Short mmCIF file of C-alpha atoms in Angstrom, two decimals:
data_model
loop_
_atom_site.label_atom_id
_atom_site.label_comp_id
_atom_site.label_asym_id
_atom_site.label_seq_id
_atom_site.Cartn_x
_atom_site.Cartn_y
_atom_site.Cartn_z
CA CYS V 1 -22.59 -34.13 -50.08
CA PHE V 2 -25.24 -33.90 -53.00
CA ARG V 3 -25.08 -30.18 -53.42
CA LYS V 4 -21.33 -30.07 -53.56
CA ALA V 5 -21.15 -32.72 -56.22
CA HIS V 6 -23.82 -30.86 -58.17
CA VAL V 7 -21.87 -27.68 -58.17
CA LYS V 8 -18.76 -29.52 -59.12
CA LYS V 9 -20.34 -30.97 -62.29
CA GLU V 10 -21.80 -27.62 -63.27
CA GLN V 11 -18.25 -26.02 -62.99
CA GLU V 12 -16.83 -28.89 -65.14
CA ALA V 13 -19.56 -28.37 -67.73
CA ALA V 14 -18.85 -24.60 -67.82
CA LYS V 15 -15.22 -25.33 -68.62
CA LYS V 16 -16.00 -27.76 -71.39
CA TRP V 17 -18.86 -25.58 -72.93
CA PRO V 18 -16.72 -23.31 -74.99
CA GLU V 19 -14.79 -26.00 -76.71
CA GLU V 20 -17.93 -27.97 -77.72
CA TRP V 21 -20.58 -25.26 -78.07
CA GLY V 22 -18.57 -22.02 -78.47
CA PHE V 23 -19.71 -21.70 -82.13
CA LEU V 24 -23.19 -20.75 -80.94
CA THR V 25 -21.78 -17.57 -79.60
CA THR V 26 -20.69 -16.34 -83.08
CA PRO V 27 -23.14 -13.63 -84.37
CA PHE V 28 -25.42 -14.79 -87.21
CA THR V 29 -24.36 -12.04 -89.54
CA GLU V 30 -20.76 -13.06 -89.21
CA VAL V 31 -21.46 -16.71 -90.25
CA THR V 32 -23.72 -15.66 -93.17
CA ASP V 33 -21.04 -13.23 -94.36
CA LYS V 34 -18.46 -15.97 -94.50
CA GLU V 35 -20.87 -18.27 -96.38
CA LYS V 36 -21.82 -15.50 -98.99
CA GLY V 37 -18.29 -15.59 -100.44
CA GLN V 38 -18.24 -19.52 -100.74
CA HIS V 39 -21.82 -19.86 -102.24
CA GLY V 40 -20.72 -19.86 -105.75
CA LYS V 41 -17.58 -21.83 -105.19
CA LEU V 42 -19.14 -24.91 -103.83
CA ARG V 43 -20.68 -26.87 -106.74
CA LEU V 44 -21.03 -30.68 -106.77
CA GLU V 45 -21.66 -32.81 -109.86
CA VAL V 46 -24.68 -34.96 -109.12
CA PRO V 47 -24.59 -38.48 -110.65
CA GLU V 48 -26.90 -39.24 -113.58
CA HIS V 49 -29.09 -41.55 -111.66
CA LEU V 50 -29.62 -39.21 -108.72
CA ARG V 51 -30.62 -36.07 -110.73
CA VAL V 52 -34.25 -34.87 -110.70
CA ARG V 53 -36.11 -35.75 -113.91
CA SER V 54 -38.48 -33.47 -115.41
CA THR V 55 -42.09 -34.41 -114.71
CA THR V 56 -44.28 -36.02 -117.34
CA PRO V 57 -47.87 -35.03 -117.44
CA VAL V 58 -50.39 -37.43 -115.97
CA GLU V 59 -52.40 -37.40 -119.20
CA ASN V 60 -49.60 -39.22 -121.02
CA PHE V 61 -50.19 -42.30 -118.64
CA ILE V 62 -53.81 -42.19 -117.56
CA LYS V 63 -56.80 -41.75 -119.94
CA VAL V 64 -59.96 -40.63 -118.39
CA ASP V 65 -63.00 -41.15 -120.58
CA PRO V 66 -66.08 -38.93 -120.09
CA SER V 67 -68.74 -40.17 -117.66
CA PRO V 68 -72.23 -41.22 -118.87
CA ALA V 69 -75.13 -38.77 -118.33
CA VAL V 70 -76.44 -38.72 -114.68
CA PRO V 71 -79.60 -40.73 -114.31
CA GLN V 72 -82.81 -38.81 -113.70
CA THR V 73 -83.94 -40.97 -110.88
CA THR V 74 -82.22 -42.14 -107.57
CA GLN V 75 -82.98 -45.84 -108.51
CA GLY V 76 -80.85 -45.19 -111.67
CA LEU V 77 -77.87 -44.01 -109.52
CA VAL V 78 -77.26 -47.43 -108.13
CA GLY V 79 -74.48 -48.82 -110.36
CA TRP V 80 -74.88 -46.32 -113.21
CA ARG V 81 -71.07 -46.00 -113.76
CA SER V 82 -70.34 -49.63 -113.47
CA THR V 83 -72.65 -50.57 -116.36
CA VAL V 84 -70.34 -49.01 -118.82
CA PRO V 85 -67.68 -51.48 -119.82
CA SER V 86 -64.88 -48.90 -119.90
CA LEU V 87 -65.52 -47.59 -116.46
CA GLN V 88 -65.61 -50.98 -114.61
CA LEU V 89 -63.02 -51.43 -111.96
CA GLU V 90 -62.07 -55.08 -113.12
CA ARG V 91 -60.33 -54.26 -116.27
CA TYR V 92 -58.33 -57.48 -116.57
CA GLY V 93 -60.99 -60.04 -116.17
CA LYS V 94 -62.16 -61.99 -113.11
CA THR V 95 -60.08 -62.35 -109.99
CA LYS V 96 -58.01 -65.33 -109.80
CA HIS V 97 -57.90 -67.59 -106.73
CA PRO V 98 -54.42 -69.47 -106.34
CA LYS V 99 -55.59 -71.54 -103.43
CA GLY V 100 -58.97 -72.37 -105.05
CA ASP V 101 -62.15 -70.47 -104.92
CA PHE V 102 -63.95 -70.54 -101.47
CA CYS V 103 -67.41 -70.81 -102.98
CA LYS V 104 -66.25 -74.01 -104.81
CA ARG V 105 -64.82 -75.63 -101.66
CA MET V 106 -67.82 -74.80 -99.83
CA ASN V 107 -70.13 -75.95 -102.74
CA TRP V 108 -71.82 -72.63 -102.84
CA PRO V 109 -73.07 -70.90 -106.10
CA ALA V 110 -70.96 -68.10 -107.16
CA GLU V 111 -73.78 -65.75 -106.72
CA GLY V 112 -73.99 -66.48 -103.10
CA ILE V 113 -71.04 -64.06 -102.37
CA ALA V 114 -72.12 -61.15 -104.49
#
């Protein structure tokens, strides 16, 4: 019946366990002692394209200009950084529209979107 089949499966698993999982019964100190002797012997040569390169400082790639003075009024805070040309987000000119400009297709003025 069900119980006998279950007991039979457990007995079969108990017989197979040492072959498949017996390495887990080895004490940890015994495993580490074996590996200590082999630590210096195992050296692999890493190919050039897989080696870790030294890091380059970010300052070599990104130049950060000082910010303009903070406006004295809250009204002046609106767009105070975008008025400086070097701090604008669109550094490479206006956005190009490969499928055509939506404003032109709808006969809207360009200022209608902004």
